[in-house]
PDB file of C-alpha atoms in Angstrom:
ATOM      1  CA  ASP A   1      -8.923  -9.189  29.050  1.00 60.00           C
ATOM      2  CA  ALA A   2      -7.235 -12.552  28.696  1.00 65.00           C
ATOM      3  CA  LYS A   3      -3.775 -12.868  30.199  1.00 82.00           C
ATOM      4  CA  THR A   4      -1.222 -14.876  28.238  1.00 88.00           C
ATOM      5  CA  THR A   5       1.789 -16.943  29.249  1.00 91.00           C
ATOM      6  CA  GLN A   6       4.449 -17.924  26.727  1.00 94.00           C
ATOM      7  CA  PRO A   7       7.871 -19.511  27.208  1.00 96.00           C
ATOM      8  CA  PRO A   8      10.582 -16.865  26.862  1.00 95.00           C
ATOM      9  CA  SER A   9      12.607 -18.787  24.302  1.00 97.00           C
ATOM     10  CA  MET A  10      12.650 -21.885  22.099  1.00 97.00           C
ATOM     11  CA  ASP A  11      15.012 -23.402  19.574  1.00 97.00           C
ATOM     12  CA  CYS A  12      14.051 -25.362  16.488  1.00 96.00           C
ATOM     13  CA  ALA A  13      16.116 -27.121  13.841  1.00 97.00           C
ATOM     14  CA  GLU A  14      15.751 -25.824  10.306  1.00 97.00           C
ATOM     15  CA  GLY A  15      13.215 -27.854   8.332  1.00 97.00           C
ATOM     16  CA  ARG A  16      11.502 -29.185  11.439  1.00 97.00           C
ATOM     17  CA  ALA A  17       8.146 -28.076  12.817  1.00 97.00           C
ATOM     18  CA  ALA A  18       8.182 -25.307  15.401  1.00 98.00           C
ATOM     19  CA  ASN A  19       5.423 -25.596  17.997  1.00 98.00           C
ATOM     20  CA  LEU A  20       4.928 -22.437  20.045  1.00 97.00           C
ATOM     21  CA  PRO A  21       2.558 -22.719  23.034  1.00 97.00           C
ATOM     22  CA  CYS A  22       0.464 -20.045  24.696  1.00 95.00           C
ATOM     23  CA  ASN A  23      -1.600 -20.399  27.855  1.00 93.00           C
ATOM     24  CA  HIS A  24      -4.620 -18.120  28.181  1.00 88.00           C
ATOM     25  CA  SER A  25      -6.686 -19.618  30.979  1.00 83.00           C
ATOM     26  CA  THR A  26      -8.681 -16.395  31.570  1.00 80.00           C
ATOM     27  CA  ILE A  27     -10.003 -16.206  28.023  1.00 80.00           C
ATOM     28  CA  SER A  28     -13.661 -15.317  27.595  1.00 78.00           C
ATOM     29  CA  GLY A  29     -16.034 -16.992  25.199  1.00 74.00           C
ATOM     30  CA  ASN A  30     -15.920 -14.437  22.417  1.00 82.00           C
ATOM     31  CA  GLU A  31     -12.247 -13.516  22.422  1.00 85.00           C
ATOM     32  CA  TYR A  32     -10.174 -14.359  19.381  1.00 90.00           C
ATOM     33  CA  VAL A  33      -6.544 -15.316  19.852  1.00 92.00           C
ATOM     34  CA  TYR A  34      -4.134 -13.608  17.464  1.00 94.00           C
ATOM     35  CA  TRP A  35      -0.542 -14.469  16.667  1.00 96.00           C
ATOM     36  CA  TYR A  36       2.014 -11.971  15.438  1.00 96.00           C
ATOM     37  CA  ARG A  37       5.757 -12.146  15.076  1.00 96.00           C
ATOM     38  CA  GLN A  38       8.438  -9.470  15.080  1.00 95.00           C
ATOM     39  CA  ILE A  39      11.790  -9.913  13.445  1.00 94.00           C
ATOM     40  CA  HIS A  40      14.452  -7.741  15.030  1.00 88.00           C
ATOM     41  CA  SER A  41      14.062  -4.042  14.141  1.00 87.00           C
ATOM     42  CA  GLN A  42      11.062  -4.668  11.887  1.00 92.00           C
ATOM     43  CA  GLY A  43       7.334  -4.067  12.286  1.00 93.00           C
ATOM     44  CA  PRO A  44       5.183  -6.874  13.701  1.00 94.00           C
ATOM     45  CA  GLN A  45       3.767  -9.269  11.130  1.00 95.00           C
ATOM     46  CA  TYR A  46       0.301 -10.778  11.407  1.00 95.00           C
ATOM     47  CA  ILE A  47       0.356 -14.579  11.226  1.00 97.00           C
ATOM     48  CA  ILE A  48      -3.040 -16.053  12.028  1.00 96.00           C
ATOM     49  CA  HIS A  49      -6.025 -15.825  14.365  1.00 95.00           C
ATOM     50  CA  GLY A  50      -8.798 -18.082  15.601  1.00 94.00           C
ATOM     51  CA  LEU A  51     -11.739 -18.408  17.974  1.00 92.00           C
ATOM     52  CA  LYS A  52     -12.230 -22.088  18.720  1.00 88.00           C
ATOM     53  CA  ASN A  53     -11.649 -24.096  15.583  1.00 83.00           C
ATOM     54  CA  ASN A  54      -8.210 -24.944  14.318  1.00 93.00           C
ATOM     55  CA  GLU A  55      -7.037 -22.636  11.580  1.00 96.00           C
ATOM     56  CA  THR A  56      -4.462 -22.928   8.817  1.00 97.00           C
ATOM     57  CA  ASN A  57      -3.089 -20.480   6.309  1.00 96.00           C
ATOM     58  CA  GLU A  58      -0.016 -20.243   4.116  1.00 95.00           C
ATOM     59  CA  MET A  59       2.172 -19.250   7.032  1.00 95.00           C
ATOM     60  CA  ALA A  60       1.110 -21.450   9.917  1.00 97.00           C
ATOM     61  CA  SER A  61      -1.474 -23.559  11.702  1.00 98.00           C
ATOM     62  CA  LEU A  62      -3.224 -22.645  14.925  1.00 97.00           C
ATOM     63  CA  ILE A  63      -4.446 -25.339  17.266  1.00 97.00           C
ATOM     64  CA  ILE A  64      -6.829 -24.218  20.024  1.00 94.00           C
ATOM     65  CA  THR A  65      -7.728 -26.621  22.826  1.00 92.00           C
ATOM     66  CA  GLU A  66     -11.367 -27.514  23.304  1.00 90.00           C
ATOM     67  CA  ASP A  67     -11.564 -25.560  26.580  1.00 90.00           C
ATOM     68  CA  ARG A  68      -9.818 -22.637  24.785  1.00 89.00           C
ATOM     69  CA  LYS A  69      -7.389 -22.187  27.664  1.00 90.00           C
ATOM     70  CA  SER A  70      -4.353 -22.719  25.495  1.00 92.00           C
ATOM     71  CA  SER A  71      -3.274 -22.648  21.887  1.00 94.00           C
ATOM     72  CA  THR A  72      -0.268 -23.700  19.822  1.00 97.00           C
ATOM     73  CA  LEU A  73       1.129 -22.003  16.760  1.00 98.00           C
ATOM     74  CA  ILE A  74       2.753 -24.445  14.370  1.00 98.00           C
ATOM     75  CA  LEU A  75       5.266 -23.477  11.723  1.00 98.00           C
ATOM     76  CA  PRO A  76       5.394 -26.728   9.755  1.00 97.00           C
ATOM     77  CA  HIS A  77       8.853 -26.378   8.181  1.00 96.00           C
ATOM     78  CA  ALA A  78      10.824 -23.716  10.001  1.00 97.00           C
ATOM     79  CA  THR A  79      13.461 -21.754   8.103  1.00 97.00           C
ATOM     80  CA  LEU A  80      16.177 -19.430   9.337  1.00 97.00           C
ATOM     81  CA  ARG A  81      13.965 -16.493   8.336  1.00 96.00           C
ATOM     82  CA  ASP A  82      11.396 -17.613  10.895  1.00 97.00           C
ATOM     83  CA  THR A  83      13.739 -16.559  13.714  1.00 97.00           C
ATOM     84  CA  ALA A  84      11.707 -13.879  15.512  1.00 97.00           C
ATOM     85  CA  VAL A  85       9.765 -13.070  18.656  1.00 95.00           C
ATOM     86  CA  TYR A  86       6.296 -14.627  18.490  1.00 97.00           C
ATOM     87  CA  TYR A  87       3.386 -13.050  20.335  1.00 94.00           C
ATOM     88  CA  CYS A  88       0.075 -14.559  21.382  1.00 94.00           C
ATOM     89  CA  ILE A  89      -2.351 -11.632  21.675  1.00 90.00           C
ATOM     90  CA  PHE A  90      -5.904 -10.847  22.655  1.00 86.00           C
ATOM     91  CA  PRO A  91      -7.172  -7.514  21.300  1.00 84.00           C
ATOM     92  CA  TYR A  92      -9.090  -5.420  23.791  1.00 79.00           C
ATOM     93  CA  SER A  93     -11.127  -2.257  23.774  1.00 78.00           C
ATOM     94  CA  SER A  94      -9.756   0.950  25.224  1.00 72.00           C
ATOM     95  CA  GLY A  95     -12.022   3.885  24.548  1.00 72.00           C
ATOM     96  CA  SER A  96     -13.180   3.475  20.985  1.00 71.00           C
ATOM     97  CA  ALA A  97      -9.958   1.789  19.886  1.00 73.00           C
ATOM     98  CA  ARG A  98      -9.230  -1.888  19.636  1.00 77.00           C
ATOM     99  CA  GLN A  99      -5.714  -2.324  20.985  1.00 78.00           C
ATOM    100  CA  LEU A 100      -3.131  -5.038  20.695  1.00 81.00           C
ATOM    101  CA  THR A 101      -0.954  -5.655  23.731  1.00 79.00           C
ATOM    102  CA  PHE A 102       2.376  -7.218  22.895  1.00 80.00           C
ATOM    103  CA  GLY A 103       3.795  -8.907  25.976  1.00 78.00           C
ATOM    104  CA  SER A 104       7.222 -10.466  26.154  1.00 81.00           C
ATOM    105  CA  GLY A 105       6.480 -13.252  23.647  1.00 91.00           C
ATOM    106  CA  THR A 106       8.659 -16.240  22.725  1.00 96.00           C
ATOM    107  CA  GLN A 107      12.012 -15.762  21.059  1.00 96.00           C
ATOM    108  CA  LEU A 108      12.174 -18.542  18.458  1.00 98.00           C
ATOM    109  CA  THR A 109      15.632 -19.305  17.139  1.00 98.00           C
ATOM    110  CA  VAL A 110      15.813 -21.571  14.104  1.00 97.00           C
ATOM    111  CA  LEU A 111      19.151 -23.345  14.022  1.00 97.00           C
ATOM    112  CA  PRO A 112      20.899 -24.500  10.828  1.00 95.00           C
TER     113      PRO A 112
ATOM    114  CA  ASP B   1       1.780  -4.329  -3.852  1.00 58.00           C
ATOM    115  CA  GLY B   2      -0.576  -3.173  -1.124  1.00 68.00           C
ATOM    116  CA  GLY B   3       0.958  -2.258   2.163  1.00 93.00           C
ATOM    117  CA  ILE B   4       2.041   0.318   4.665  1.00 96.00           C
ATOM    118  CA  THR B   5       5.125   2.436   4.222  1.00 96.00           C
ATOM    119  CA  GLN B   6       6.910   4.507   6.832  1.00 97.00           C
ATOM    120  CA  SER B   7       9.637   7.024   6.274  1.00 95.00           C
ATOM    121  CA  PRO B   8      12.322   7.678   7.089  1.00 95.00           C
ATOM    122  CA  LYS B   9      13.683   4.381   8.394  1.00 95.00           C
ATOM    123  CA  TYR B  10      16.092   6.223  10.707  1.00 96.00           C
ATOM    124  CA  LEU B  11      15.679   9.763  12.039  1.00 94.00           C
ATOM    125  CA  PHE B  12      17.929  11.837  14.210  1.00 93.00           C
ATOM    126  CA  ARG B  13      16.642  14.846  16.098  1.00 90.00           C
ATOM    127  CA  LYS B  14      18.301  17.506  18.131  1.00 90.00           C
ATOM    128  CA  GLU B  15      16.746  18.385  21.430  1.00 87.00           C
ATOM    129  CA  GLY B  16      14.072  21.046  21.049  1.00 87.00           C
ATOM    130  CA  GLN B  17      13.222  20.157  17.467  1.00 91.00           C
ATOM    131  CA  ASN B  18       9.909  18.917  16.163  1.00 94.00           C
ATOM    132  CA  VAL B  19      10.048  16.049  13.681  1.00 95.00           C
ATOM    133  CA  THR B  20       7.366  14.423  11.557  1.00 96.00           C
ATOM    134  CA  LEU B  21       7.197  10.718  10.792  1.00 97.00           C
ATOM    135  CA  SER B  22       5.371   9.647   7.661  1.00 98.00           C
ATOM    136  CA  CYS B  23       2.902   6.753   7.383  1.00 98.00           C
ATOM    137  CA  GLU B  24       1.134   5.918   4.134  1.00 97.00           C
ATOM    138  CA  GLN B  25      -1.117   2.954   3.281  1.00 97.00           C
ATOM    139  CA  ASN B  26      -2.692   1.834   0.033  1.00 96.00           C
ATOM    140  CA  LEU B  27      -4.826  -0.882   1.584  1.00 94.00           C
ATOM    141  CA  ASN B  28      -7.926   1.322   1.609  1.00 94.00           C
ATOM    142  CA  HIS B  29      -8.115   0.843   5.378  1.00 94.00           C
ATOM    143  CA  ASP B  30     -10.234   3.215   7.419  1.00 92.00           C
ATOM    144  CA  ALA B  31      -8.409   2.957  10.747  1.00 93.00           C
ATOM    145  CA  MET B  32      -4.793   3.839  11.373  1.00 95.00           C
ATOM    146  CA  TYR B  33      -2.647   3.699  14.519  1.00 95.00           C
ATOM    147  CA  TRP B  34       0.654   4.941  15.881  1.00 96.00           C
ATOM    148  CA  TYR B  35       2.568   2.906  18.443  1.00 94.00           C
ATOM    149  CA  ARG B  36       5.823   3.416  20.263  1.00 95.00           C
ATOM    150  CA  GLN B  37       8.145   0.536  21.168  1.00 93.00           C
ATOM    151  CA  ASP B  38      11.049   0.874  23.594  1.00 92.00           C
ATOM    152  CA  PRO B  39      13.879  -1.704  23.762  1.00 86.00           C
ATOM    153  CA  GLY B  40      12.651  -5.018  25.136  1.00 81.00           C
ATOM    154  CA  GLN B  41       9.170  -3.608  25.649  1.00 83.00           C
ATOM    155  CA  GLY B  42       5.771  -4.094  24.097  1.00 84.00           C
ATOM    156  CA  LEU B  43       3.864  -1.582  21.995  1.00 88.00           C
ATOM    157  CA  ARG B  44       2.161   1.445  23.488  1.00 90.00           C
ATOM    158  CA  LEU B  45      -0.601   3.275  21.625  1.00 91.00           C
ATOM    159  CA  ILE B  46       0.041   6.957  20.913  1.00 95.00           C
ATOM    160  CA  TYR B  47      -2.845   8.007  18.663  1.00 95.00           C
ATOM    161  CA  TYR B  48      -5.411   6.333  16.461  1.00 94.00           C
ATOM    162  CA  SER B  49      -7.812   7.430  13.757  1.00 94.00           C
ATOM    163  CA  GLN B  50     -10.878   5.514  12.693  1.00 91.00           C
ATOM    164  CA  ILE B  51     -11.897   7.853   9.897  1.00 92.00           C
ATOM    165  CA  VAL B  52     -10.594  10.837   7.935  1.00 94.00           C
ATOM    166  CA  ASN B  53     -10.526  14.112   9.882  1.00 95.00           C
ATOM    167  CA  ASP B  54     -10.958  12.325  13.192  1.00 94.00           C
ATOM    168  CA  PHE B  55      -8.402  10.979  15.648  1.00 95.00           C
ATOM    169  CA  GLN B  56      -8.210  10.026  19.297  1.00 93.00           C
ATOM    170  CA  LYS B  57      -5.495   9.999  21.933  1.00 93.00           C
ATOM    171  CA  GLY B  58      -4.068   6.697  22.994  1.00 91.00           C
ATOM    172  CA  ASP B  59      -2.296   5.855  26.233  1.00 89.00           C
ATOM    173  CA  ILE B  60       0.778   8.051  25.730  1.00 94.00           C
ATOM    174  CA  ALA B  61      -0.301  10.989  23.533  1.00 96.00           C
ATOM    175  CA  GLU B  62       1.511  13.732  25.467  1.00 96.00           C
ATOM    176  CA  GLY B  63       4.202  15.359  23.354  1.00 96.00           C
ATOM    177  CA  TYR B  64       2.823  14.002  20.084  1.00 97.00           C
ATOM    178  CA  SER B  65       0.393  15.289  17.469  1.00 97.00           C
ATOM    179  CA  VAL B  66      -1.237  13.780  14.394  1.00 98.00           C
ATOM    180  CA  SER B  67      -3.422  14.691  11.450  1.00 97.00           C
ATOM    181  CA  ARG B  68      -5.663  12.634   9.171  1.00 97.00           C
ATOM    182  CA  GLU B  69      -6.485  14.770   6.149  1.00 97.00           C
ATOM    183  CA  LYS B  70      -6.428  11.852   3.726  1.00 96.00           C
ATOM    184  CA  LYS B  71      -7.472   8.248   4.147  1.00 96.00           C
ATOM    185  CA  GLU B  72      -4.061   7.042   3.010  1.00 97.00           C
ATOM    186  CA  SER B  73      -1.929   9.181   5.288  1.00 98.00           C
ATOM    187  CA  PHE B  74      -1.497   9.508   9.060  1.00 98.00           C
ATOM    188  CA  PRO B  75       1.647  11.528   9.894  1.00 98.00           C
ATOM    189  CA  LEU B  76       2.947  11.728  13.465  1.00 98.00           C
ATOM    190  CA  THR B  77       4.760  14.791  14.792  1.00 97.00           C
ATOM    191  CA  VAL B  78       7.051  14.330  17.763  1.00 96.00           C
ATOM    192  CA  THR B  79       7.207  17.713  19.451  1.00 94.00           C
ATOM    193  CA  SER B  80       9.804  19.205  21.752  1.00 89.00           C
ATOM    194  CA  ALA B  81       7.355  18.581  24.582  1.00 88.00           C
ATOM    195  CA  GLN B  82       8.045  14.848  24.354  1.00 89.00           C
ATOM    196  CA  LYS B  83      10.722  14.395  27.008  1.00 88.00           C
ATOM    197  CA  ASN B  84      12.025  11.000  25.971  1.00 91.00           C
ATOM    198  CA  PRO B  85      11.342  10.537  22.261  1.00 93.00           C
ATOM    199  CA  THR B  86      14.081   8.044  21.428  1.00 95.00           C
ATOM    200  CA  ALA B  87      12.192   4.899  20.418  1.00 96.00           C
ATOM    201  CA  PHE B  88      10.989   2.715  17.556  1.00 96.00           C
ATOM    202  CA  TYR B  89       7.744   4.072  16.071  1.00 97.00           C
ATOM    203  CA  LEU B  90       5.279   1.808  14.338  1.00 96.00           C
ATOM    204  CA  CYS B  91       2.275   2.670  12.203  1.00 97.00           C
ATOM    205  CA  ALA B  92      -0.551   0.186  11.618  1.00 95.00           C
ATOM    206  CA  SER B  93      -3.862   0.059   9.821  1.00 95.00           C
ATOM    207  CA  THR B  94      -6.976  -2.074   9.810  1.00 92.00           C
ATOM    208  CA  GLN B  95     -10.141  -2.176   7.808  1.00 85.00           C
ATOM    209  CA  ARG B  96     -12.477  -3.949  10.180  1.00 75.00           C
ATOM    210  CA  GLY B  97     -11.947  -6.407  12.938  1.00 75.00           C
ATOM    211  CA  ASP B  98      -8.795  -6.641  14.964  1.00 81.00           C
ATOM    212  CA  THR B  99      -6.196  -7.641  12.375  1.00 90.00           C
ATOM    213  CA  GLN B 100      -3.738  -4.766  12.292  1.00 92.00           C
ATOM    214  CA  TYR B 101      -1.089  -4.581   9.588  1.00 94.00           C
ATOM    215  CA  PHE B 102       2.127  -2.826  10.502  1.00 95.00           C
ATOM    216  CA  GLY B 103       4.639  -0.758   8.618  1.00 96.00           C
ATOM    217  CA  PRO B 104       8.402  -1.336   8.832  1.00 96.00           C
ATOM    218  CA  GLY B 105       8.899   1.291  11.538  1.00 97.00           C
ATOM    219  CA  THR B 106      10.952   4.444  12.059  1.00 97.00           C
ATOM    220  CA  ARG B 107      13.764   4.507  14.592  1.00 96.00           C
ATOM    221  CA  LEU B 108      14.041   7.968  16.145  1.00 96.00           C
ATOM    222  CA  THR B 109      17.128   8.993  18.065  1.00 95.00           C
ATOM    223  CA  VAL B 110      17.534  12.248  19.948  1.00 91.00           C
ATOM    224  CA  LEU B 111      21.072  13.576  19.860  1.00 87.00           C
TER     225      LEU B 111
END
């Protein structure tokens, strides 16, 4: 299972791009990286996932380095509602279940 | 709108009581999950079900029970055997692959 390292906190000005890094140097060749976020006292929200190509959807972009040892989640125009804890996750198998392990994540604070 | 609903949002329980948390989804997902989250902690898997009438224990199943009689519903009962039930409970579902979609959560407090 890939181990992830994320900065504990980051600030971003409203309207600017938020770039959230994640190091995952132990990733294996077939592991997808997933990003979720959790706003205080709410359920986690799926954002995006990718294997090796950069991905973009209506919420964010995901940039994965060529060696796949790190990735960056980009929120192109952060708003106050994007303030949340962001998690970089690698699903793993435990028994017959695929589990998501939410570590400590990065607390993103969008400032007005 | 398709999604996952959990009720109630807040639940208070006296010691020794069993309580049941509701989880319903209209996403037509086969698999459903229950997680527990403690303050400042990650999620821990309680139970999961990959198909109707079948479910499996997760990492912390002791003191909990579930049923899966319908595809849309996966209720969780917190029994009196659960010694420290105060936590935030999250239900999730997935169709295939690893993308799990979560409900809004139920915050359970033991008085």
